[in-house]
Short mmCIF file of C-alpha atoms and ligand atoms in Angstrom, two decimals:
data_model
loop_
_atom_site.label_atom_id
_atom_site.label_comp_id
_atom_site.label_asym_id
_atom_site.label_seq_id
_atom_site.Cartn_x
_atom_site.Cartn_y
_atom_site.Cartn_z
CA MET A 713 40.39 -72.19 -65.99
CA ARG A 714 42.07 -68.60 -66.58
CA LYS A 715 40.18 -66.01 -67.17
CA HIS A 716 40.49 -64.23 -70.84
CA GLY A 717 40.89 -60.35 -70.06
CA SER A 718 37.62 -59.33 -72.15
CA GLU A 719 35.83 -62.17 -70.24
CA ARG A 720 37.04 -60.18 -67.43
CA GLY A 721 36.18 -56.94 -68.32
CA LEU A 722 39.91 -55.29 -69.27
CA THR A 723 39.42 -52.06 -66.02
CA ARG A 724 42.45 -49.42 -65.77
CA ARG A 725 43.24 -50.65 -62.45
CA GLY A 726 43.75 -53.87 -64.91
CA LEU A 727 45.66 -52.04 -67.45
CA LEU A 728 48.07 -50.89 -65.12
CA ARG A 729 48.86 -53.99 -63.49
CA ALA A 730 49.57 -56.38 -67.12
CA ALA A 731 51.86 -52.83 -67.84
CA LEU A 732 54.48 -53.00 -65.02
CA ALA A 733 53.89 -57.11 -64.83
CA VAL A 734 55.03 -56.40 -68.62
CA GLY A 735 57.40 -53.83 -68.21
CA SER A 736 58.97 -52.44 -71.72
CA THR A 737 58.73 -49.30 -73.68
CA ALA A 738 55.24 -50.22 -74.46
CA GLY A 739 53.99 -50.68 -70.94
CA LEU A 740 55.53 -47.48 -69.84
CA SER A 741 53.50 -45.50 -73.23
CA ALA A 742 50.00 -47.02 -72.78
CA CYS A 743 50.20 -46.76 -69.01
CA MET A 744 51.06 -43.22 -69.30
CA GLU A 745 48.10 -43.06 -71.94
CA ILE A 746 46.04 -44.71 -70.04
CA THR A 747 47.25 -42.11 -66.37
CA GLY A 748 47.43 -39.20 -68.21
CA GLY A 749 51.31 -38.68 -67.96
CA LEU A 750 53.02 -37.85 -64.63
CA ASP A 751 52.08 -36.19 -62.66
CA VAL A 752 54.25 -36.06 -60.14
CA PRO A 753 56.17 -33.60 -58.14
CA THR A 754 59.64 -33.38 -58.88
CA GLY A 755 62.44 -34.07 -56.13
CA PRO A 756 65.40 -31.44 -55.06
CA SER A 757 67.83 -30.54 -57.24
CA ASP A 758 70.33 -30.73 -53.78
CA LEU A 759 70.21 -34.47 -52.99
CA SER A 760 72.19 -33.04 -49.92
CA THR A 761 69.21 -33.29 -47.53
CA TYR A 762 68.31 -36.83 -48.58
CA PRO A 763 69.27 -39.16 -45.28
CA ALA A 764 72.17 -40.53 -45.32
CA SER A 765 71.10 -44.09 -45.44
CA GLN A 766 69.02 -45.55 -48.44
CA HIS A 767 66.89 -47.59 -46.61
CA ALA A 768 65.72 -45.51 -44.33
CA TRP A 769 61.89 -44.68 -45.37
CA ASN A 770 59.94 -44.31 -42.82
CA ASP A 771 59.64 -40.46 -43.16
CA ALA A 772 58.31 -40.50 -47.07
CA LEU A 773 55.65 -43.77 -46.07
CA VAL A 774 52.56 -43.81 -45.87
CA THR A 775 50.68 -43.95 -42.06
CA ASP A 776 47.58 -45.15 -41.27
CA SER A 777 45.67 -44.17 -38.32
CA HIS A 778 47.56 -46.42 -36.00
CA GLY A 779 50.75 -45.36 -37.02
CA ASN A 780 51.52 -48.17 -38.86
CA THR A 781 54.10 -47.43 -42.30
CA VAL A 782 52.02 -49.06 -44.65
CA ALA A 783 54.07 -50.64 -47.86
CA PRO A 784 53.60 -49.14 -51.18
CA HIS A 785 51.00 -50.57 -53.73
CA TYR A 786 52.94 -51.28 -56.29
CA GLN A 787 57.28 -53.14 -56.78
CA LEU A 788 59.99 -53.69 -59.26
CA LEU A 789 62.80 -55.76 -58.55
CA LEU A 790 65.60 -55.47 -61.02
CA PHE A 791 68.21 -58.11 -60.94
CA LEU A 792 71.71 -56.33 -62.33
CA GLU A 793 74.71 -58.69 -63.32
CA TYR A 794 77.76 -56.25 -63.96
CA LYS A 795 79.34 -55.81 -67.29
CA GLY A 796 82.35 -53.47 -65.48
CA SER A 797 85.74 -53.43 -64.89
CA ILE A 798 87.33 -54.60 -61.82
CA PRO A 799 87.91 -52.27 -60.10
CA PRO A 800 85.08 -50.19 -61.23
CA THR A 801 86.24 -47.50 -63.02
CA GLU A 802 85.99 -43.82 -61.90
CA ALA A 803 83.90 -43.62 -64.76
CA GLU A 804 81.70 -46.61 -64.31
CA ARG A 805 80.67 -45.26 -61.02
CA ALA A 806 80.11 -41.86 -62.16
CA ALA A 807 77.79 -43.71 -64.37
CA VAL A 808 75.74 -44.79 -61.68
CA GLU A 809 75.77 -41.95 -59.38
CA SER A 810 74.51 -40.03 -62.16
CA CYS A 811 71.67 -42.74 -63.36
CA LEU A 812 70.69 -42.85 -59.60
CA ALA A 813 70.59 -38.91 -58.65
CA SER A 814 68.63 -38.83 -61.81
CA VAL A 815 65.78 -39.82 -60.71
CA ASP A 816 66.24 -39.34 -57.00
CA ARG A 817 65.26 -36.09 -58.54
CA ALA A 818 62.73 -37.22 -61.05
CA PHE A 819 60.36 -38.17 -58.49
CA GLN A 820 59.44 -36.98 -54.63
CA ARG A 821 60.90 -39.24 -52.78
CA GLY A 822 57.57 -41.52 -51.41
CA THR A 823 54.96 -39.10 -49.96
CA GLY A 824 57.23 -36.23 -49.49
CA GLY A 825 57.39 -36.26 -46.42
CA SER A 826 54.11 -35.33 -45.43
CA PRO A 827 52.99 -37.32 -42.53
CA ASP A 828 48.80 -37.50 -44.07
CA ALA A 829 49.53 -38.20 -47.60
CA LEU A 830 47.08 -40.34 -48.69
CA SER A 831 49.69 -41.91 -51.31
CA LEU A 832 52.57 -42.35 -52.41
CA ASN A 833 52.67 -40.92 -55.66
CA GLY A 834 57.16 -41.01 -55.56
CA LEU A 835 59.63 -43.16 -56.06
CA LEU A 836 61.29 -45.55 -53.04
CA GLY A 837 63.97 -46.96 -53.56
CA LEU A 838 68.04 -48.54 -52.83
CA ILE A 839 70.00 -50.51 -54.31
CA GLY A 840 72.27 -53.26 -52.92
CA TYR A 841 74.81 -55.52 -54.01
CA THR A 842 75.27 -59.29 -53.17
CA PRO A 843 79.00 -61.67 -51.81
CA ASP A 844 78.93 -62.74 -55.99
CA TYR A 845 79.97 -59.00 -57.08
CA PHE A 846 82.04 -57.96 -53.96
CA ALA A 847 84.36 -61.80 -54.40
CA ARG A 848 85.20 -59.94 -58.00
CA PHE A 849 87.71 -57.87 -55.92
CA ASP A 850 91.32 -59.51 -55.30
CA ARG A 851 90.26 -58.32 -51.66
CA SER A 852 88.16 -59.89 -49.30
CA PHE A 853 84.82 -58.20 -48.15
CA THR A 854 85.22 -56.11 -44.75
CA THR A 855 84.67 -58.22 -41.37
CA GLU A 856 82.97 -55.43 -40.03
CA VAL A 857 79.51 -56.53 -41.75
CA ASP A 858 77.47 -60.20 -41.37
CA LEU A 859 76.71 -61.03 -44.45
CA SER A 860 76.16 -64.49 -45.39
CA THR A 861 76.08 -66.06 -48.59
CA PRO A 862 72.52 -67.46 -49.77
CA GLU A 863 73.64 -70.95 -49.46
CA GLN A 864 74.31 -70.69 -46.47
CA VAL A 865 70.93 -68.83 -45.91
CA LEU A 866 69.33 -72.51 -47.49
CA LYS A 867 71.57 -74.33 -45.25
CA ALA A 868 70.88 -72.60 -41.70
CA VAL A 869 67.01 -73.03 -42.66
CA GLY A 870 67.37 -76.38 -43.80
CA GLU A 871 65.95 -75.70 -47.61
CA ASP A 872 68.05 -76.47 -50.62
CA GLU A 873 70.77 -74.91 -51.46
CA SER A 874 70.04 -74.82 -55.42
CA LYS A 875 67.52 -71.75 -54.53
CA ALA A 876 70.53 -69.55 -54.43
CA ASP A 877 70.08 -66.63 -56.89
CA HIS A 878 74.09 -65.08 -58.23
CA TYR A 879 72.92 -61.98 -59.54
CA ASP A 880 74.99 -59.35 -59.03
CA ALA A 881 72.80 -55.88 -57.33
CA VAL A 882 69.78 -55.12 -57.25
CA ALA A 883 67.54 -52.58 -57.37
CA LEU A 884 64.29 -52.31 -55.97
CA LEU A 885 61.56 -49.47 -56.34
CA THR A 886 57.93 -49.12 -55.11
CA SER A 887 55.59 -46.41 -55.18
CA ASP A 888 52.12 -46.93 -55.53
CA ARG A 889 52.01 -45.65 -58.96
CA VAL A 890 52.60 -48.08 -61.98
CA GLU A 891 53.80 -45.06 -64.58
CA VAL A 892 56.54 -44.07 -61.79
CA LEU A 893 58.46 -47.34 -61.88
CA LEU A 894 58.09 -47.74 -65.58
CA ALA A 895 59.38 -44.69 -65.90
CA ALA A 896 62.80 -45.23 -63.56
CA GLU A 897 63.11 -48.67 -65.46
CA GLN A 898 63.15 -47.07 -68.43
CA ALA A 899 65.55 -44.68 -66.84
CA MET A 900 67.48 -46.73 -65.99
CA ARG A 901 67.93 -49.35 -68.90
CA GLY A 902 68.69 -46.90 -71.34
CA ASN A 903 65.68 -45.90 -73.36
CA ARG A 904 65.72 -42.01 -71.90
CA ASP A 905 67.37 -38.79 -72.26
CA GLN A 906 64.44 -37.21 -69.32
CA LEU A 907 62.09 -37.85 -67.02
CA ASN A 908 59.72 -36.01 -65.57
CA GLY A 909 61.61 -32.82 -67.24
CA VAL A 910 64.74 -33.88 -65.19
CA PRO A 911 67.89 -34.36 -67.48
CA VAL A 912 69.30 -38.73 -67.62
CA SER A 913 73.08 -38.68 -69.18
CA SER A 914 73.54 -42.16 -67.85
CA SER A 915 71.69 -45.67 -67.30
CA LEU A 916 72.47 -48.76 -65.12
CA THR A 917 73.08 -51.18 -68.41
CA ASP A 918 76.14 -48.86 -68.98
CA VAL A 919 78.01 -51.33 -66.21
CA PHE A 920 75.27 -54.03 -65.27
CA ALA A 921 73.45 -56.10 -67.62
CA ILE A 922 69.86 -56.48 -66.08
CA ALA A 923 69.41 -60.54 -65.98
CA ALA A 924 65.91 -60.80 -64.47
CA ARG A 925 63.17 -58.86 -62.93
CA ARG A 926 59.91 -59.30 -60.68
CA THR A 927 57.14 -57.45 -59.45
CA GLY A 928 54.63 -57.41 -57.06
CA PHE A 929 51.54 -55.53 -55.73
CA LYS A 930 50.10 -55.02 -52.66
CA GLY A 931 47.04 -53.09 -50.43
CA PRO A 932 42.80 -54.01 -50.72
CA GLY A 933 41.29 -54.51 -53.84
CA LEU A 934 44.31 -54.22 -55.14
CA VAL A 935 45.47 -58.94 -54.05
CA SER A 936 41.73 -60.04 -54.61
CA SER A 937 41.10 -59.17 -57.55
CA ARG A 938 44.79 -59.66 -59.22
CA LEU A 939 44.39 -63.39 -58.12
CA SER A 940 41.07 -63.64 -58.99
CA ASP A 941 42.18 -62.52 -62.24
CA GLU A 942 44.97 -64.91 -62.93
CA VAL A 943 45.30 -67.18 -60.38
CA ASP A 944 41.23 -68.37 -59.60
CA ILE A 945 41.50 -67.33 -56.29
CA ASP A 946 38.52 -66.35 -54.90
CA ALA A 947 39.15 -66.99 -51.31
CA VAL A 948 41.18 -63.48 -50.75
CA ASN A 949 38.90 -60.68 -48.68
CA GLU A 950 38.33 -58.03 -50.85
CA GLN A 951 39.46 -55.44 -47.26
CA SER A 952 43.19 -57.99 -47.15
CA PRO A 953 45.92 -55.86 -47.62
CA SER A 954 47.77 -58.84 -48.98
CA ALA A 955 46.89 -63.17 -49.68
CA MET A 956 47.44 -64.67 -47.01
CA GLY A 957 44.00 -62.65 -44.96
CA TYR A 958 45.96 -60.30 -42.08
CA LYS A 959 47.12 -56.68 -42.95
CA SER A 960 50.51 -57.37 -42.26
CA GLY A 961 53.88 -54.73 -40.68
CA PHE A 962 52.84 -53.46 -37.11
CA SER A 963 55.01 -50.77 -35.75
CA ASP A 964 55.50 -52.81 -32.76
CA ASN A 965 56.86 -55.80 -34.24
CA GLN A 966 58.61 -54.57 -36.82
CA ALA A 967 62.65 -54.02 -35.78
CA SER A 968 63.31 -49.60 -36.06
CA GLU A 969 64.97 -47.95 -38.43
CA LYS A 970 68.46 -47.49 -36.69
CA ARG A 971 67.95 -51.08 -35.08
CA VAL A 972 69.54 -52.57 -38.58
CA THR A 973 71.70 -49.65 -39.19
CA ILE A 974 74.72 -51.33 -39.58
CA LYS A 975 77.06 -49.19 -36.87
CA THR A 976 80.69 -49.07 -37.94
CA GLY A 977 82.81 -49.91 -39.86
CA PRO A 978 82.98 -49.17 -43.82
CA PHE A 979 79.41 -49.25 -44.45
CA ALA A 980 77.62 -47.74 -40.94
CA GLY A 981 74.62 -46.79 -42.14
CA GLY A 982 74.11 -49.52 -44.87
CA THR A 983 71.74 -52.56 -43.72
CA THR A 984 71.82 -55.83 -45.12
CA LEU A 985 68.39 -57.32 -47.58
CA HIS A 986 67.54 -60.61 -47.69
CA VAL A 987 64.94 -61.55 -50.98
CA SER A 988 63.00 -64.37 -51.81
CA GLU A 989 60.52 -65.91 -53.69
CA LEU A 990 58.10 -67.90 -51.49
CA VAL A 991 55.23 -69.84 -53.70
CA LEU A 992 51.81 -69.79 -51.74
CA ASP A 993 49.68 -72.74 -51.61
CA LEU A 994 45.79 -70.57 -50.73
CA GLU A 995 43.90 -73.54 -52.37
CA ALA A 996 45.04 -75.51 -49.13
CA TRP A 997 45.22 -72.20 -47.27
CA TYR A 998 41.46 -70.71 -47.94
CA ASN A 999 40.15 -74.67 -47.23
CA ARG A 1000 40.94 -74.88 -43.30
CA SER A 1001 38.41 -72.85 -41.97
CA GLU A 1002 39.12 -69.68 -40.08
CA GLY A 1003 40.09 -70.48 -37.04
CA GLY A 1004 41.91 -72.76 -37.54
CA ARG A 1005 44.24 -70.18 -40.21
CA VAL A 1006 43.83 -67.19 -37.12
CA HIS A 1007 45.89 -70.62 -35.26
CA ARG A 1008 47.56 -70.85 -37.19
CA MET A 1009 49.17 -67.31 -38.29
CA PHE A 1010 48.95 -65.62 -35.14
CA SER A 1011 48.48 -68.53 -31.66
CA PRO A 1012 46.44 -71.22 -30.77
CA GLN A 1013 45.17 -67.91 -28.08
CA HIS A 1014 44.09 -65.44 -31.35
CA SER A 1015 40.23 -66.29 -32.25
CA PRO A 1016 38.13 -64.50 -35.95
CA GLU A 1017 37.30 -62.55 -32.90
CA SER A 1018 39.76 -61.25 -31.19
CA VAL A 1019 41.65 -61.05 -34.13
CA GLY A 1020 38.58 -59.46 -36.27
CA GLU A 1021 38.04 -59.46 -40.51
CA VAL A 1022 41.26 -58.87 -41.57
CA GLY A 1023 42.82 -58.36 -38.55
CA ARG A 1024 41.81 -55.32 -37.78
CA PHE A 1025 41.17 -55.04 -34.81
CA LEU A 1026 44.80 -55.39 -34.25
CA ALA A 1027 46.08 -51.83 -34.66
CA ASN A 1028 48.99 -51.86 -34.54
CA ASP A 1029 50.56 -54.57 -32.73
CA SER A 1030 49.42 -58.35 -32.98
CA ARG A 1031 49.32 -58.93 -29.56
CA ILE A 1032 52.34 -61.29 -29.13
CA ASN A 1033 53.71 -60.69 -26.08
CA GLU A 1034 56.46 -62.56 -24.27
CA THR A 1035 54.52 -64.59 -22.64
CA ILE A 1036 52.81 -65.81 -25.97
CA ALA A 1037 55.83 -66.05 -27.88
CA GLN A 1038 57.31 -68.57 -24.78
CA SER A 1039 54.50 -70.30 -25.25
CA THR A 1040 54.97 -71.85 -28.85
CA GLU A 1041 56.49 -74.74 -27.08
CA ALA A 1042 53.87 -76.11 -24.27
CA ASP A 1043 51.16 -74.62 -27.20
CA ALA A 1044 52.56 -77.74 -29.83
CA GLU A 1045 52.16 -80.17 -27.24
CA GLN A 1046 48.90 -78.29 -25.85
CA TYR A 1047 46.72 -77.14 -29.52
CA GLY A 1048 48.57 -79.26 -32.10
CA VAL A 1049 49.14 -75.64 -33.37
CA VAL A 1050 51.57 -72.77 -33.24
CA GLY A 1051 50.83 -69.27 -34.98
CA HIS A 1052 53.62 -67.89 -37.34
CA THR A 1053 53.82 -64.98 -35.38
CA GLN A 1054 53.73 -66.09 -31.70
CA LYS A 1055 56.85 -68.16 -33.54
CA VAL A 1056 58.38 -65.53 -34.98
CA ALA A 1057 58.54 -63.29 -31.85
CA ARG A 1058 60.52 -65.85 -30.67
CA ALA A 1059 63.70 -64.57 -32.46
CA ARG A 1060 63.81 -61.42 -30.84
CA ASP A 1061 66.36 -59.67 -28.82
CA SER A 1062 66.21 -59.35 -25.17
CA ASN A 1063 64.67 -56.43 -25.30
CA PHE A 1064 61.86 -58.58 -26.35
CA GLU A 1065 62.76 -55.45 -30.00
CA PRO A 1066 61.76 -57.49 -33.53
CA ARG A 1067 65.35 -57.66 -35.37
CA ILE A 1068 63.97 -57.07 -39.13
CA LEU A 1069 62.12 -55.03 -41.00
CA ARG A 1070 59.85 -56.81 -43.61
CA ARG A 1071 59.81 -53.44 -45.62
CA SER A 1072 57.91 -54.81 -49.42
CA GLU A 1073 55.88 -57.85 -48.92
CA ALA A 1074 54.48 -57.24 -52.68
CA ILE A 1075 52.23 -60.08 -53.48
CA SER A 1076 52.74 -61.60 -57.39
CA ALA A 1077 50.50 -64.05 -60.00
CA GLU A 1078 53.78 -63.61 -63.26
CA THR A 1079 54.37 -67.02 -63.02
CA GLY A 1080 51.25 -68.19 -62.91
CA ARG A 1081 51.35 -69.19 -59.15
CA ALA A 1082 50.50 -66.83 -56.54
CA ALA A 1083 54.17 -65.65 -55.10
CA LEU A 1084 55.48 -63.10 -52.48
CA ASN A 1085 57.90 -60.86 -52.36
CA PHE A 1086 59.73 -60.71 -49.29
CA THR A 1087 62.32 -58.08 -48.52
CA SER A 1088 64.02 -57.07 -45.61
CA ILE A 1089 66.44 -55.86 -44.14
CA GLN A 1090 68.65 -55.89 -40.42
CA ARG A 1091 71.94 -55.11 -39.23
CA ALA A 1092 73.18 -58.49 -39.37
CA MET A 1093 72.21 -61.65 -42.26
CA THR A 1094 72.80 -63.52 -38.56
CA ASP A 1095 69.36 -61.91 -37.52
CA PHE A 1096 66.94 -62.96 -40.72
CA VAL A 1097 68.33 -66.21 -40.26
CA GLU A 1098 67.56 -66.78 -36.57
CA THR A 1099 64.51 -65.14 -36.95
CA ARG A 1100 64.01 -67.19 -40.66
CA GLN A 1101 65.14 -70.43 -38.04
CA ALA A 1102 62.46 -69.86 -35.44
CA MET A 1103 59.97 -70.05 -38.05
CA SER A 1104 60.98 -73.26 -39.17
CA PHE A 1105 61.11 -75.07 -36.58
CA VAL A 1106 59.25 -75.46 -33.23
CA ASP A 1107 62.06 -76.52 -30.32
CA THR A 1108 59.97 -79.72 -28.77
CA ASP A 1109 62.38 -80.11 -25.97
CA ALA A 1110 63.53 -77.28 -23.82
CA ASP A 1111 66.63 -78.29 -22.91
CA SER A 1112 68.42 -79.41 -26.13
CA ASP A 1113 70.39 -76.58 -27.46
CA HIS A 1114 68.86 -74.06 -30.32
CA THR A 1115 71.21 -74.53 -32.40
CA THR A 1116 69.53 -77.96 -33.10
CA PRO A 1117 66.45 -77.25 -34.50
CA GLN A 1118 63.59 -79.99 -33.49
CA CYS A 1119 60.67 -79.87 -36.22
CA PRO A 1120 61.73 -79.78 -39.58
CA ALA A 1121 59.46 -77.18 -42.11
CA HIS A 1122 56.82 -79.03 -44.03
CA GLN A 1123 57.11 -81.53 -40.86
CA GLN A 1124 53.02 -83.24 -41.41
CA SER A 1125 52.84 -85.49 -39.09
CA THR A 1126 52.95 -85.09 -35.03
CA SER A 1127 56.14 -87.66 -34.21
CA ASN A 1128 59.09 -86.04 -32.39
CA GLY A 1129 56.26 -83.51 -30.60
CA CYS A 1130 56.32 -81.07 -33.60
CA PRO A 1131 52.30 -79.66 -34.92
CA ALA A 1132 51.22 -80.38 -37.26
CA LYS A 1133 49.99 -77.64 -37.72
CA ASN A 1134 53.52 -75.30 -38.00
CA GLY A 1135 52.22 -71.96 -38.47
CA ILE A 1136 52.25 -70.44 -42.28
CA LEU A 1137 55.23 -73.34 -43.07
CA GLN A 1138 53.02 -75.61 -44.67
CA PHE A 1139 51.41 -73.75 -47.60
CA VAL A 1140 54.50 -72.03 -48.37
CA GLU A 1141 57.23 -73.09 -50.37
CA THR A 1142 60.79 -71.22 -51.53
CA GLU A 1143 61.53 -70.20 -54.84
CA HIS A 1144 64.16 -68.02 -54.15
CA ARG A 1145 67.18 -66.55 -51.78
CA ALA A 1146 69.65 -63.17 -52.17
CA ASN A 1147 71.21 -61.33 -49.66
CA PHE A 1148 72.51 -58.09 -50.64
CA LEU A 1149 74.52 -55.36 -48.96
CA VAL A 1150 72.81 -52.16 -49.85
CA PRO A 1151 75.02 -49.10 -48.26
CA GLN A 1152 74.91 -46.47 -47.25
CA ARG A 1153 73.90 -43.30 -50.21
CA GLN A 1154 77.21 -42.06 -50.28
CA ARG A 1155 78.62 -45.41 -50.92
CA ARG A 1156 75.54 -46.53 -53.08
CA ALA A 1157 77.56 -46.54 -56.50
CA LEU A 1158 80.03 -49.89 -57.25
CA PRO A 1159 81.63 -49.62 -53.31
CA GLU A 1160 84.18 -51.28 -53.11
CA PRO A 1161 84.51 -54.19 -49.98
CA GLN A 1162 86.56 -52.75 -47.53
C1 LIG B 1861 54.35 -65.64 -46.18
C2 LIG B 1861 54.33 -65.78 -46.08
C3 LIG B 1861 53.32 -65.27 -45.08
C4 LIG B 1861 52.49 -64.04 -44.89
C5 LIG B 1861 51.48 -64.32 -45.32
C6 LIG B 1861 53.07 -63.96 -43.08
C7 LIG B 1861 52.39 -63.26 -42.42
C8 LIG B 1861 52.39 -62.26 -41.12
C9 LIG B 1861 51.96 -61.74 -40.59
C10 LIG B 1861 50.16 -61.81 -40.79
C11 LIG B 1861 52.44 -61.18 -39.40
C12 LIG B 1861 51.71 -60.38 -38.07
C13 LIG B 1861 51.55 -59.51 -38.64
C14 LIG B 1861 52.15 -58.30 -38.12
O1 LIG B 1861 53.53 -58.01 -37.65
O2 LIG B 1861 53.48 -58.24 -39.11
C15 LIG B 1861 53.28 -61.25 -39.10
C16 LIG B 1861 54.62 -61.36 -38.26
C17 LIG B 1861 56.43 -61.40 -38.92
N1 LIG B 1861 56.57 -62.15 -39.68
FE1 LIG B 1861 55.34 -62.82 -40.98
N2 LIG B 1861 54.15 -64.08 -43.40
C18 LIG B 1861 54.76 -64.17 -43.93
C19 LIG B 1861 56.07 -64.56 -44.02
C20 LIG B 1861 57.02 -64.52 -42.98
C21 LIG B 1861 59.12 -64.83 -43.23
C22 LIG B 1861 59.02 -65.13 -44.69
C23 LIG B 1861 59.68 -64.91 -42.51
C24 LIG B 1861 61.09 -64.15 -42.35
C25 LIG B 1861 61.50 -64.36 -41.36
C26 LIG B 1861 58.32 -64.10 -41.51
C27 LIG B 1861 58.64 -62.72 -39.82
C28 LIG B 1861 57.23 -62.49 -39.32
C29 LIG B 1861 57.64 -61.30 -38.12
C30 LIG B 1861 59.45 -61.37 -37.70
C31 LIG B 1861 56.79 -60.53 -37.89
C32 LIG B 1861 57.17 -59.88 -36.11
C33 LIG B 1861 56.87 -60.99 -35.00
C34 LIG B 1861 57.24 -60.64 -34.34
O3 LIG B 1861 56.15 -60.47 -33.05
O4 LIG B 1861 57.84 -59.81 -34.03
N3 LIG B 1861 57.63 -63.63 -41.87
N4 LIG B 1861 53.45 -62.26 -40.57
#
C-alpha cells in the first residue's frame, strides 16, 4: 500500500520532488519557498562562447573521482506539438530562438565549467525534432542524417509498433536543482517575463503546445527513498544512484561526444537522440540473489565481490573487455545466463569503442510504477538500433547472419539454446519510444529538413 505524505513526513527533499512531478506555477512557488529563491549564477549575455553542439555537455557535468561524468539529479522532458506555419516564418523562428537564448542567459551552463564542481547548479538542455516534424515540409529530410522513425526502431528490436510516440519536438532539461527546471519550464510556457533577472520576451508556447511532460531523478538516496515512498519498493540500496542497484555510465563505455556528432551535411555538429520510457519490474529483480543480479547485469565472469556494493569496485570501467563480450554465446550455452553489459558491448565499433552516449538515465515514479526515462545520443539511429538489438538477442548460431536475431526479448525458456537468464530483459518493458534530430545550436530553432 502507498504511504501517505503525513505518514512518511514531508521532508524538504520530498516536497521538492513533488514540485517537479506536479510542475505548474504553484509547484514553482512552493519550491522557491523551500529553497529561498533562485540562488544560481546567470549565464553570459553573449552566448557565442557556448559549444556549437547543443549536446556537448561533458565539460559542464559533474565529474566523479574516477573521471566518470555524473548525470544530473533531475530531468524534465517536455514533448512539443508544432502549431505554427510550414515553412516556419522568420518571426516564429525568432520566438523559439529568443526563448531558448533567454533560458541560456538566465542560468549558467551546467556546473559553469568548473572541473571540481560537486553539484550541477545551472542548467543543461537541448531541443530535438522528430521525423513527424520534418514530414510536415514539402521537401524531404536530408539523406545525410540517419534518423529513423520510432516504428522502425520498434520493429527492429521485435517490439510492438504501437509504442511509438508522435510528437514534433522535445526539450530535454537537466539540473541538480528542481527550482531551475521548474522556472525554465514556466518561462518556456510563457508564464514569466523574467527568469533569474534576465528578461524573457517570447516562449515555446508561441508556436508549440506542450503535449506531455515526463520527469525523473537519479542519485544515491534520492532513488531509494522515492521508490520506497511512491511505489513501495524498499530493496534499493541507499548508495545506489539508480533503481537496479548499480552505478552506470563509466567513462570507458560511453561514446565520446565526437563519436556521436554528425560530421557532414546541413546538420553537421548535431546528433540524434532516442528517448524511451522503460517500465522496470523491480520486485522480480530484487527477488533474485545478489550473485544472480550481478551475472545478469554484467556477466557470469563478474561476482558480487569483484563488483562491490552498487558497483563501487568498478572505477571508470565496468571491466567488460572484448573477451567477455565475445564469450556471450558460449556463456549462454555453458551457464544459461548472460549479462546486459557484456551483450551490449558486442555492438561496439571495430576499435571496440562504444557507439551511444547515454545522457540521462533518470528514474520516474510518476505513473505509479518505477520506470526509466532513457535518453541516448548517437551519430546515427543505426548505432542505437544495433546496440539495442545486442541487448535483446543472443545469436546462438555463430555461423548465422547477425541480422537474424535468435533469442527474442522476454524469452523465458532455453529453447533454441537461448539463455533462460537473458541479461535484464525480463525486468524491462518498453512503454514509449521516440527519435529526434538534435540540430547544432545555430539551427536549433525550427530547422528546415535540408
Ligand atoms: C533498463 C534499465 C537499464 C539498466 C538498469 C542499465 C544498467 C546498465 C549498467 C549497470 C551498465 C554497466 C555500467 C555502465 O557502463 O554504465 C550498463 C551498460 C550499458 N548499457 Fe545499460 N541499462 C539499462 C538499459 C539500457 C538500454 C535500454 C540500453 C540501450 C541499448 C543500454 C545500453 C548500455 C550500453 C551501451 C552499456 C555499455 C556497454 C559497453 O560496455 O559497451 N542500457 N547498463
